[in-house]
CSV table of C-alpha atoms and ligand atoms in Angstrom, one decimal:
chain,number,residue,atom,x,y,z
V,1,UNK,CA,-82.3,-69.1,-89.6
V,2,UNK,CA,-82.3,-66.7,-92.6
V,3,UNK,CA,-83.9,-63.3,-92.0
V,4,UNK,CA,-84.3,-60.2,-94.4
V,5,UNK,CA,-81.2,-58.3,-92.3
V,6,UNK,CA,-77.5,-59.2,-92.5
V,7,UNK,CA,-76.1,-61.4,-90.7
V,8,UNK,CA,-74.6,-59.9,-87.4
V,9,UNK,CA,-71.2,-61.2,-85.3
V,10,UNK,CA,-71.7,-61.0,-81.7
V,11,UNK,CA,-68.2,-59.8,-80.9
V,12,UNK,CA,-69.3,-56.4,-83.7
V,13,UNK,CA,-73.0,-56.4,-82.0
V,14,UNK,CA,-71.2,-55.8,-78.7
V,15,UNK,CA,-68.2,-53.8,-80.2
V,16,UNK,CA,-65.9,-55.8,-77.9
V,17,UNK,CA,-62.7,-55.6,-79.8
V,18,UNK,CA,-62.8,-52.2,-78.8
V,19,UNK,CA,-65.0,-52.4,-75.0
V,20,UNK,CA,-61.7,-55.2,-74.0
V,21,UNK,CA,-59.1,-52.4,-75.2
V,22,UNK,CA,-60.3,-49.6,-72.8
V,23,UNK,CA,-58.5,-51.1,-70.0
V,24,UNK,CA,-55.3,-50.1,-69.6
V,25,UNK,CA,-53.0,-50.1,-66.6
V,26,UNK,CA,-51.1,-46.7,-65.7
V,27,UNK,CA,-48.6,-49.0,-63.8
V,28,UNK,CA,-48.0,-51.2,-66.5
V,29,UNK,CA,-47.5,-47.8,-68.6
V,30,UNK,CA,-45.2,-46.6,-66.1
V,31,UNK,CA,-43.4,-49.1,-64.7
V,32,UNK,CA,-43.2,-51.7,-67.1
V,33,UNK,CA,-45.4,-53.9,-65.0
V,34,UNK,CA,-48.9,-54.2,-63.8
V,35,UNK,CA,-50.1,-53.9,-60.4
V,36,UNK,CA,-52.4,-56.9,-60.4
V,37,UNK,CA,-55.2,-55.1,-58.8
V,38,UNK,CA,-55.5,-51.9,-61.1
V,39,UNK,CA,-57.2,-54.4,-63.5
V,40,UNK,CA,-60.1,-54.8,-60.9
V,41,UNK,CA,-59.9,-51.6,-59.7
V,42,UNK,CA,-60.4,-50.3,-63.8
V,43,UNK,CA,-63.2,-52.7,-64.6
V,44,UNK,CA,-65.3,-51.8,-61.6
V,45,UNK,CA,-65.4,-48.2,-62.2
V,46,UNK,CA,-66.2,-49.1,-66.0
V,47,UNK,CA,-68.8,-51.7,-65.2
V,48,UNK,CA,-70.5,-48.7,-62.7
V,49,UNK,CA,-70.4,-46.2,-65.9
V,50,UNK,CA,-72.1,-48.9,-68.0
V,51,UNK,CA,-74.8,-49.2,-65.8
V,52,UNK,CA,-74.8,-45.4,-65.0
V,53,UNK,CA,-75.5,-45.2,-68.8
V,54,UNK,CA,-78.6,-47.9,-68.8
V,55,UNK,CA,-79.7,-45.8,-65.2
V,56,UNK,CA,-79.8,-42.7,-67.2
V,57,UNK,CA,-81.4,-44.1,-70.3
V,58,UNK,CA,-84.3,-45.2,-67.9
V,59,UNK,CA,-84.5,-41.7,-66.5
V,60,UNK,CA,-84.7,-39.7,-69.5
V,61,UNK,CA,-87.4,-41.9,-70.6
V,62,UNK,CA,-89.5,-41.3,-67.4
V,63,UNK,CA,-88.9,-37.3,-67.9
V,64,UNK,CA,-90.2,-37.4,-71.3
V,65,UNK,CA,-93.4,-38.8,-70.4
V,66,UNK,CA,-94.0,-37.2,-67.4
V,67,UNK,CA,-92.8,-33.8,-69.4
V,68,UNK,CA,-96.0,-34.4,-72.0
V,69,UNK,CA,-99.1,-32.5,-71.3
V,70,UNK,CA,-101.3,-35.9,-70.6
V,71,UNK,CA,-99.8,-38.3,-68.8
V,72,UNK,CA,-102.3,-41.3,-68.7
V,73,UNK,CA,-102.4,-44.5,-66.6
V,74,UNK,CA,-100.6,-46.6,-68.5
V,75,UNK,CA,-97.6,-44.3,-69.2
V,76,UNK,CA,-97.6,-44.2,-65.5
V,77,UNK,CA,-97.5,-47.7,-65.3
V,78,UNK,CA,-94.3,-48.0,-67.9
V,79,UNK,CA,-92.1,-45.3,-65.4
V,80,UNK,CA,-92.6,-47.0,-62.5
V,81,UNK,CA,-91.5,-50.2,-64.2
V,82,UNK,CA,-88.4,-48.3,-66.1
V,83,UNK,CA,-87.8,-46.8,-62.3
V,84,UNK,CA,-88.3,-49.7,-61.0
V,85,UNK,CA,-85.4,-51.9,-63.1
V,86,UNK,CA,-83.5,-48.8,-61.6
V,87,UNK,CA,-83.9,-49.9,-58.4
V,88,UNK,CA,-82.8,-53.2,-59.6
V,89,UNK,CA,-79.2,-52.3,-60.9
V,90,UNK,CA,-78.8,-50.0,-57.7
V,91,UNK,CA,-78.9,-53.1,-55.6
V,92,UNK,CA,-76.3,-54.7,-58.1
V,93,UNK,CA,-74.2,-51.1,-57.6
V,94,UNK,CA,-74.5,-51.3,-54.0
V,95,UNK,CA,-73.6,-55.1,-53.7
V,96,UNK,CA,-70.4,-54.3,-56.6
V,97,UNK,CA,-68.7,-52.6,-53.7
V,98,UNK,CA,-67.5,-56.0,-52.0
V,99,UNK,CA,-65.5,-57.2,-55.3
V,100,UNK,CA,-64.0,-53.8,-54.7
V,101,UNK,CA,-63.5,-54.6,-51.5
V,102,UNK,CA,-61.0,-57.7,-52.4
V,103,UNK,CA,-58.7,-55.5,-53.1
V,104,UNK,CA,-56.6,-54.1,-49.9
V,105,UNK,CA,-55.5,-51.0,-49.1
V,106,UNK,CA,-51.8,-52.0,-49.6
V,107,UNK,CA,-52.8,-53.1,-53.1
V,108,UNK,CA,-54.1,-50.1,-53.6
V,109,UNK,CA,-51.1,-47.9,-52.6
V,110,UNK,CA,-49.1,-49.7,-55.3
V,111,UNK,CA,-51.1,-47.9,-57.8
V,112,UNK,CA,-52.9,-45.2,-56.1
V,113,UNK,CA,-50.1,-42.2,-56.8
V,114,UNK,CA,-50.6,-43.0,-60.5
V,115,UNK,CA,-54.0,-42.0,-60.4
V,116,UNK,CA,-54.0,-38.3,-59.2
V,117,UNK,CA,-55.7,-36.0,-59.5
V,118,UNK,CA,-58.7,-38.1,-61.0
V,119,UNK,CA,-61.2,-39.2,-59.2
V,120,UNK,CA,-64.5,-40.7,-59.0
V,121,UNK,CA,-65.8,-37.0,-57.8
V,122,UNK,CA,-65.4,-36.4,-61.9
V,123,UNK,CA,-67.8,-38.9,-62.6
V,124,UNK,CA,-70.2,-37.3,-64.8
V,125,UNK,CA,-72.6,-39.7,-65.3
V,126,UNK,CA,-73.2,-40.0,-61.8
V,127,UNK,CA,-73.7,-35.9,-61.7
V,128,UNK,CA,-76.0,-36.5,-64.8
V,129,UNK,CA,-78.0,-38.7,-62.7
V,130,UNK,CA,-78.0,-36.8,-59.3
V,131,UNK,CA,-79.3,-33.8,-61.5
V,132,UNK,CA,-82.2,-36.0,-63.5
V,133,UNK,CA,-83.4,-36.9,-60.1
V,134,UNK,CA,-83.4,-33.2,-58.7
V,135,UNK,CA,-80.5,-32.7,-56.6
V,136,UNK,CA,-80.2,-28.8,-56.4
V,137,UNK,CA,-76.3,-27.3,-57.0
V,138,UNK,CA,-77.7,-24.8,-53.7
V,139,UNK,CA,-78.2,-28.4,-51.7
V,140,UNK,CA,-75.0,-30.1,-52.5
V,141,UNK,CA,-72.1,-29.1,-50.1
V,142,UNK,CA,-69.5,-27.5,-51.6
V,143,UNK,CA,-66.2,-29.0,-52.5
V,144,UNK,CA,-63.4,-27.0,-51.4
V,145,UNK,CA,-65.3,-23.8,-51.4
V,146,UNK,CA,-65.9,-24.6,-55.3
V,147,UNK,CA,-69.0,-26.0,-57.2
V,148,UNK,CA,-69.2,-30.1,-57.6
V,149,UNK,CA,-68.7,-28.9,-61.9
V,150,UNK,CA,-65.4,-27.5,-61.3
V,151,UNK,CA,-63.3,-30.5,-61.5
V,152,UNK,CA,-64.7,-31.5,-64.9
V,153,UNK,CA,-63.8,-31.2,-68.5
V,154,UNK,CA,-65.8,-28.1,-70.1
V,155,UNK,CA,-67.4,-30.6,-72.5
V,156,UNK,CA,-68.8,-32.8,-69.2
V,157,UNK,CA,-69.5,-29.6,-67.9
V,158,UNK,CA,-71.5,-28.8,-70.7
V,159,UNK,CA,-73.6,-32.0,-70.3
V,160,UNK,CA,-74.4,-31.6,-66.6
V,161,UNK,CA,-75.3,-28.4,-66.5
V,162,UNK,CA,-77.9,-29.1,-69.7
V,163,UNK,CA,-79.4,-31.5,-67.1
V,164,UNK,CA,-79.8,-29.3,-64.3
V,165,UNK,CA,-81.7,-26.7,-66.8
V,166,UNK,CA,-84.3,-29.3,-67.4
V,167,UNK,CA,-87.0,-30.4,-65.6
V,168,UNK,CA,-85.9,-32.8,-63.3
V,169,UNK,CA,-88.1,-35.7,-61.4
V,170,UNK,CA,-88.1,-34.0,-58.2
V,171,UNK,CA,-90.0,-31.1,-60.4
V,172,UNK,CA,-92.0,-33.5,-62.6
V,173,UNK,CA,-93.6,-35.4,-59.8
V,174,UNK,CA,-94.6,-32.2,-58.0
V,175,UNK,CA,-95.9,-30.8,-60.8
V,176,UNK,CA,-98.1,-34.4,-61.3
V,177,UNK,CA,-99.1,-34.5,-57.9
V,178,UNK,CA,-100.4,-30.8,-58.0
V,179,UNK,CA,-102.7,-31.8,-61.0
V,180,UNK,CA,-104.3,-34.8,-58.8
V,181,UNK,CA,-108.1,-33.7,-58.1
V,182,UNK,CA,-107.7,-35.0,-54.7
V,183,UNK,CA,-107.8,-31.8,-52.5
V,184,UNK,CA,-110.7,-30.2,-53.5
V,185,UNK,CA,-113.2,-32.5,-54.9
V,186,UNK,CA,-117.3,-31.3,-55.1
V,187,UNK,CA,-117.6,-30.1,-51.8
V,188,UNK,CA,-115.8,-33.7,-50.4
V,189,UNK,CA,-114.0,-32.6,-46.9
V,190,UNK,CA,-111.2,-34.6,-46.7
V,191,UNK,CA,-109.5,-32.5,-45.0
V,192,UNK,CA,-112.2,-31.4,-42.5
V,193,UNK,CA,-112.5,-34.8,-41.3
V,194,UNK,CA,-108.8,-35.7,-41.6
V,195,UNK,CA,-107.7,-32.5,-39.5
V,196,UNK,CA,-110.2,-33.9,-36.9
V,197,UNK,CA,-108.8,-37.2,-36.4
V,198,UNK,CA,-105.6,-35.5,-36.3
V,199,UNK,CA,-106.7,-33.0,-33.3
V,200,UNK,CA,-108.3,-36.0,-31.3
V,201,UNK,CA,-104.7,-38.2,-31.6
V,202,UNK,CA,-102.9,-35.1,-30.7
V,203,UNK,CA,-105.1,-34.5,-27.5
V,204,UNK,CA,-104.8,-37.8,-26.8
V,205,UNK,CA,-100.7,-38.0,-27.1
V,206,UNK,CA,-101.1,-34.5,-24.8
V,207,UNK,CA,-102.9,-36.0,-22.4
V,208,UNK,CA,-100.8,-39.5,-22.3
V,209,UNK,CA,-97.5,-37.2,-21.6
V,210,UNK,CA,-99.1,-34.5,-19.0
V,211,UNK,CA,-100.5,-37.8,-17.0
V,212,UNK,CA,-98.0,-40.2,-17.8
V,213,UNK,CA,-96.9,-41.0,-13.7
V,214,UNK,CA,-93.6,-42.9,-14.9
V,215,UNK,CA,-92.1,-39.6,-16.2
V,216,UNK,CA,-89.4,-37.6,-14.4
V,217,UNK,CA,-90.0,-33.6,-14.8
V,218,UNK,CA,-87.2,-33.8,-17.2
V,219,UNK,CA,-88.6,-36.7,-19.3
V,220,UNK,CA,-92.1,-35.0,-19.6
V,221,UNK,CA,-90.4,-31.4,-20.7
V,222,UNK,CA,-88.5,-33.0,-23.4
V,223,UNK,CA,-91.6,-35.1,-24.8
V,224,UNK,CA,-93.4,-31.9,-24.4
V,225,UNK,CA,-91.0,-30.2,-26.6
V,226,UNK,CA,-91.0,-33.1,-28.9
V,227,UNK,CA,-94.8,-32.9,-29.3
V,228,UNK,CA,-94.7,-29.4,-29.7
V,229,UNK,CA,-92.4,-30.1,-33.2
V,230,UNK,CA,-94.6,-33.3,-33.9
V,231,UNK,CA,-97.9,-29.9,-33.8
V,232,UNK,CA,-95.5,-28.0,-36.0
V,233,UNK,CA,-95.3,-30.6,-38.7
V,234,UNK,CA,-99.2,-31.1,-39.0
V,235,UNK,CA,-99.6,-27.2,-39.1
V,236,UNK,CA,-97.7,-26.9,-42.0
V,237,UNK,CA,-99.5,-29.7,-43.8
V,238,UNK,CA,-103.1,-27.2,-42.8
V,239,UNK,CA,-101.3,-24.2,-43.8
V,240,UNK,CA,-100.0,-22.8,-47.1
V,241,UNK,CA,-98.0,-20.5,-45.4
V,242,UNK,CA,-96.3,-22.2,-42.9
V,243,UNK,CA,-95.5,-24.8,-45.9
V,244,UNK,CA,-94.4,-22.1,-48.6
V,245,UNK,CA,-92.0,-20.7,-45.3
V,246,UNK,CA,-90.2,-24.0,-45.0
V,247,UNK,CA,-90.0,-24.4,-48.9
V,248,UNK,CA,-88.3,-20.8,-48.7
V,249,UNK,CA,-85.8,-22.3,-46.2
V,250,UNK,CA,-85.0,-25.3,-47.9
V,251,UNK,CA,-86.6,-27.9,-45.5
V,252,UNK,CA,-89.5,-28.8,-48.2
V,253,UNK,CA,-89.1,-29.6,-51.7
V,254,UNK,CA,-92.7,-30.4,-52.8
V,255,UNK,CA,-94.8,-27.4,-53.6
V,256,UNK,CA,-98.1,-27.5,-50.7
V,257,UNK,CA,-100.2,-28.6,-53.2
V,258,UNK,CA,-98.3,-31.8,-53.9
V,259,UNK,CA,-97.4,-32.6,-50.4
V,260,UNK,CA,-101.4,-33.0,-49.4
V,261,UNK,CA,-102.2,-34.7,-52.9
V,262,UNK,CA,-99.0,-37.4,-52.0
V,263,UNK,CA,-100.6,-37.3,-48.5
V,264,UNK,CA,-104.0,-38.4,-49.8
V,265,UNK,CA,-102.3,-41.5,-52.1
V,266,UNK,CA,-101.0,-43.1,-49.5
V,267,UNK,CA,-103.8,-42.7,-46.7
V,268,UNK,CA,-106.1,-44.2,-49.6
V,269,UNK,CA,-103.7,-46.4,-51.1
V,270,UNK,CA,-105.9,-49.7,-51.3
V,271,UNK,CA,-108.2,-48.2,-53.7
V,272,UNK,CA,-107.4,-49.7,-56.9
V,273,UNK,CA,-107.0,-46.6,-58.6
V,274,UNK,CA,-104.6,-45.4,-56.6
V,275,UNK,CA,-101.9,-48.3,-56.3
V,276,UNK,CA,-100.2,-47.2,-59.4
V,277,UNK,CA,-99.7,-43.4,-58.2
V,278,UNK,CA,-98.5,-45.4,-54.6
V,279,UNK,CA,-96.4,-47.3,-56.8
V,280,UNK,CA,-94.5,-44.3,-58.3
V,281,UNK,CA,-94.2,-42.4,-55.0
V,282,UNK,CA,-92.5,-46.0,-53.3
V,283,UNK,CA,-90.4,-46.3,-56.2
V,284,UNK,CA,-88.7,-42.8,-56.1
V,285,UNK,CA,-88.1,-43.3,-52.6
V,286,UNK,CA,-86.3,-46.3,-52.9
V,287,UNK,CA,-84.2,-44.6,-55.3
V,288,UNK,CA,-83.4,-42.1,-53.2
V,289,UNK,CA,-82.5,-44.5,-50.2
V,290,UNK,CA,-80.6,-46.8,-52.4
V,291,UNK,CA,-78.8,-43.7,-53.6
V,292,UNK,CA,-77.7,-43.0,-49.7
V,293,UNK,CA,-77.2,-46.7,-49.3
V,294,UNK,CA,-74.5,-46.6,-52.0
V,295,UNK,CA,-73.0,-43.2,-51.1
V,296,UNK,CA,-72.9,-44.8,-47.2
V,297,UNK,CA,-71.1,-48.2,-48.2
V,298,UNK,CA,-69.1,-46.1,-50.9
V,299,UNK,CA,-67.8,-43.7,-47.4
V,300,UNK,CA,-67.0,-46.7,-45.2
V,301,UNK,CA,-65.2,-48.8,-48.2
V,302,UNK,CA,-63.2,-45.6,-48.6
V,303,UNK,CA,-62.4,-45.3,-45.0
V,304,UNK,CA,-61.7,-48.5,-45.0
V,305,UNK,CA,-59.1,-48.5,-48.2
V,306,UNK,CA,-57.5,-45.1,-47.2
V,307,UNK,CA,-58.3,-44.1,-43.6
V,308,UNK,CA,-58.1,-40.6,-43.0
V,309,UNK,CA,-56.0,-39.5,-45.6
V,310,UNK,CA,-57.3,-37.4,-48.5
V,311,UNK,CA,-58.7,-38.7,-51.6
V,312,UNK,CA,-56.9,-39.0,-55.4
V,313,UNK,CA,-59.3,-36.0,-56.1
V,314,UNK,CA,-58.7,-33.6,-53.3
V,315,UNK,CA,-61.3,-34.0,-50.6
V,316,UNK,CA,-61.2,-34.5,-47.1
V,317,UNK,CA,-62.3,-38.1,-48.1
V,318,UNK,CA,-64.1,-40.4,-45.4
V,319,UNK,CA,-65.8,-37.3,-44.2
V,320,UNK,CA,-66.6,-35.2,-47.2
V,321,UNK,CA,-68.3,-39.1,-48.5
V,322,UNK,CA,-70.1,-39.0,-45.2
V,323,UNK,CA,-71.7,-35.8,-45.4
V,324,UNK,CA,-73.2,-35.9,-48.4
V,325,UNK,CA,-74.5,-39.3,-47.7
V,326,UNK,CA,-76.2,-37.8,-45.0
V,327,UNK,CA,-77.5,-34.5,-46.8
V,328,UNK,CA,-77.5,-35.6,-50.6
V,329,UNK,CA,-81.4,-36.5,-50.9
V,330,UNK,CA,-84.0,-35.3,-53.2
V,331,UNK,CA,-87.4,-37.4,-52.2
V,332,UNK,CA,-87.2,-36.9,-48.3
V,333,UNK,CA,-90.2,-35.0,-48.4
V,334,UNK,CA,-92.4,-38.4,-49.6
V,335,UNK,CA,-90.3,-40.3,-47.6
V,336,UNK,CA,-91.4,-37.8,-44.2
V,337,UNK,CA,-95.1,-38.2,-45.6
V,338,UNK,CA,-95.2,-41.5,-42.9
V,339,UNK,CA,-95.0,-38.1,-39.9
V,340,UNK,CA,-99.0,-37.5,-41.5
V,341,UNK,CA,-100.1,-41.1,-41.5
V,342,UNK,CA,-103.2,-41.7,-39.2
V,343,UNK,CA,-104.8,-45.4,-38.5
V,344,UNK,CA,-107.3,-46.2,-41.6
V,345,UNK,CA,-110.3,-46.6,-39.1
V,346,UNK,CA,-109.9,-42.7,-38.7
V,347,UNK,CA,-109.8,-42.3,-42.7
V,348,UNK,CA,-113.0,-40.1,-43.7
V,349,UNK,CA,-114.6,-42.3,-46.7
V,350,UNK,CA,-114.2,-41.8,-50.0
V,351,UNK,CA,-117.2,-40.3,-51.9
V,352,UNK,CA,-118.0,-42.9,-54.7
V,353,UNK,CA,-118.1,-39.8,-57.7
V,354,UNK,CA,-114.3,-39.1,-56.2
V,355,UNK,CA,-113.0,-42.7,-57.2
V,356,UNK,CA,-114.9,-42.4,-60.1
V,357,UNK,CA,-113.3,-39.8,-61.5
V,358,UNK,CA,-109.7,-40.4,-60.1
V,359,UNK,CA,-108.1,-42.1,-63.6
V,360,UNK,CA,-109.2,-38.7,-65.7
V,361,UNK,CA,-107.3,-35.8,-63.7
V,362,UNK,CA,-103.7,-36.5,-64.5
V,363,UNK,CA,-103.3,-34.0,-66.8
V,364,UNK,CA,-102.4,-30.9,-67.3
V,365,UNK,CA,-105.9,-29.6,-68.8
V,366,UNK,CA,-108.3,-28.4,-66.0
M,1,LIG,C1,-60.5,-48.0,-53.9
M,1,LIG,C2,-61.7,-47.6,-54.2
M,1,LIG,C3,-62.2,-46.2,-54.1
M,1,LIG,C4,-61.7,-45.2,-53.3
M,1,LIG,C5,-60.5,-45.2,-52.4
M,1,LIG,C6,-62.5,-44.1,-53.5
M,1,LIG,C7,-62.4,-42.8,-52.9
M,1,LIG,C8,-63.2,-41.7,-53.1
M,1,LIG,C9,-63.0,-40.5,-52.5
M,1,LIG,C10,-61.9,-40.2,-51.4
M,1,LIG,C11,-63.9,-39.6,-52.9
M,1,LIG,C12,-64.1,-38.2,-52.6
M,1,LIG,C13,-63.6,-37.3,-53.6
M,1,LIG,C14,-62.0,-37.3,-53.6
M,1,LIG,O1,-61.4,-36.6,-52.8
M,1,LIG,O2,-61.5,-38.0,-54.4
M,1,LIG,C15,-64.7,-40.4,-53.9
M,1,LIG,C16,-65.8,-39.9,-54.5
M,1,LIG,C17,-66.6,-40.6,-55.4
M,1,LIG,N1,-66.4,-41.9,-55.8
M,1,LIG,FE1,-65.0,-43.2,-55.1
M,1,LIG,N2,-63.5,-44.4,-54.4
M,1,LIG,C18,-63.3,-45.7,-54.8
M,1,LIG,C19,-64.1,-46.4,-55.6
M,1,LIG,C20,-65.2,-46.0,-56.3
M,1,LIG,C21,-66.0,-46.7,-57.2
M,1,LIG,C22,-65.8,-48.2,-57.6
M,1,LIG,C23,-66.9,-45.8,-57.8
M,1,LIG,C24,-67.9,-46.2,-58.8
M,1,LIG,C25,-68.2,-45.4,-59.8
M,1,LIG,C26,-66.7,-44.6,-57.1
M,1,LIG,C27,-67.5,-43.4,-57.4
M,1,LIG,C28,-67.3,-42.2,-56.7
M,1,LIG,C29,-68.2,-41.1,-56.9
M,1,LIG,C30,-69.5,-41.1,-57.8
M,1,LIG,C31,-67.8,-40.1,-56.0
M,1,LIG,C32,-68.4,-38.7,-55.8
M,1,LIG,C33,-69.3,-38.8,-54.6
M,1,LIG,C34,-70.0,-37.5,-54.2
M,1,LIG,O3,-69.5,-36.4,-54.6
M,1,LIG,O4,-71.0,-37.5,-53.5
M,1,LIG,N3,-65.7,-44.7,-56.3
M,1,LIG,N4,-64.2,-41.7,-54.0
């Protein structure tokens, strides 16, 4: 087939002469001979960087549009099919982890020493990413009393912190979800009626636990307390202030606003309108559970491959991987939206002028 561009090699296109020289054994370097594993163990950390770099191609994408003043349907429509091909290659990241896994732990230790003090803690790509999404440095525990930058080079330095002084999703989405029309709407009470239905199913689980016959004193006072923190949580969704006190404290990221307007998406999430926006909030929380899926499976492989000593790169290993599996989340706050959740028989109706007007309001001009 003859086109008006030159002719193009596939080995070039790819630029595999020099992609099939990156990988290079330090035992072979050495000792004169290769440890027949380090091959594996090299091409799965480069396979993860190469699709680290397509991850973060998606994600800059995303922040540009949702960075633009207007931000219309069907730009919202392209993220959450860029974020959703995300989701896509975390799977394959998560599911890489059993090739790894062929190799075994004595294979390991014939190259392991060579490898000190690196470590995939350096990774910066996977920092670049953590940071795009909105992982705070204040929410990160500390490694060795020192910032998760210190290990790396100035120049990777350099590129992370560039990332964490933009916008990141975690700020983008809030700031979306704030310009939603949803709470206040031409005199529509949403959340009159919602906050009813609310009080009635709190009465109601009051009543169930004072009455209940089956429960032992004990049973009943912790279900009490229980309830009492179940109050809490709506109370906050009422009121500003009890909101704006957690965000102070670090046990809410979205703004007030945000939280009721992602509240409202998925009580009404059948309306045509609003599966797209639905769409976009379920697609950043998978992201974020994939992301403790991996950093889980990546903390029992490492237990697994080195037990309880330390890893190449310093830290106390199994459990430093642990914790910030556990803590290392950015979308928790949609993902704790399911606490607000009532029965759709309770919903108050729509008002038909709302839906109407639902497709012209995310934008940043009032
Ligand atoms: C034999 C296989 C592996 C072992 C024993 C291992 C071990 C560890 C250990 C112990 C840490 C904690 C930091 C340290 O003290 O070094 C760590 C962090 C990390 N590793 Fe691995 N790792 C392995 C494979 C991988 C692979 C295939 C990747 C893919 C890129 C990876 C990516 C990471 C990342 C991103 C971190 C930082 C996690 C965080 O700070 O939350 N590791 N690894």
């Amino acid at each position: 087939m003859k086109t008006k561009y030159p002719p193009v090699y596939y080995g070039d296109y790819l630029g595999l002469d020099k992609l099939l020289s990156c990988q290079r054994p330090k035992s072979e370097e050495y000792e004169g001979k290769i440890a027949h594993d380090e091959m594996l163990f090299i091409i799965v950390h480069q396979a993860y960087e190469l699709w680290f770099r397509q991850i973060l191609h998606e994600l800059s994408s995303v922040q540009t549009i949702f960075g633009q003043e207007y931000v219309n349907e069907k730009m919202v429509g392209i993220c959450v099919a860029r974020l959703r091909r995300v989701t896509e290659i975390q799977k394959l990241l998560v599911d890489q982890l059993h090739i790894i896994e062929t190799m075994t732990p004595l294979d390991f230790l014939d190259f392991r020493d060579f490898l000190l003090p690196a470590s995939g803690f350096q990774s910066y790509q996977f920092r670049q990413i953590e940071n795009k999404l909105g992982l705070e440095p204040g929410d990160r525990k500390l490694f060795e009393n020192s910032s998760y930058a210190a290990r790396l080079s100035k120049e990777h330095r350099n590129l992370i912190s560039e990332d964490e002084n933009q916008p990141s999703m975690l700020q983008l989405v809030n700031g979306w979800l704030e310009r939603t029309p949803f709470i206040e709407f031409n005199g529509f009470n949403f959340w009159q009626s919602y906050r009813a239905s609310v009080d009635t199913m709190l009465e109601n689980d009051l009543d169930i636990i004072k009455t209940n016959p089956n429960l032992l004193p004990e049973e009943r006072e912790r279900e009490l307390t229980q309830f009492k923190s179940t109050r809490e949580h709506f109370e906050a969704i009422f009121g500003k202030s009890k909101h704006d006190e957690l965000v102070k404290k670090g046990l809410r990221k979205l703004s007030h606003k945000a939280t009721q307007a992602a509240l409202l998406i998925n009580l009404y999430r059948d309306e045509p309108i609003l599966h797209l926006p639905f769409g976009l909030l379920t697609v950043l929380i998978d992201i974020d559970e994939l992301m403790t899926t991996w950093r889980s499976r990546h903390a029992l492989m490492v237990q697994r491959m080195i037990g309880t000593k330390i890893g190449t790169g310093g830290s106390s290993g199994h459990h430093y991987l642990k914790v910030t599996a556990s803590s290392h989340k950015v979308f928790e706050d949609l993902t704790n939206i399911s606490t607000f959740l009532i029965p759709r028989k309770n919903l108050p109706e729509l008002p038909e002028d709302f839906i109407k007007s639902l497709g012209f309001y995310h934008t940043r001009k009032k």
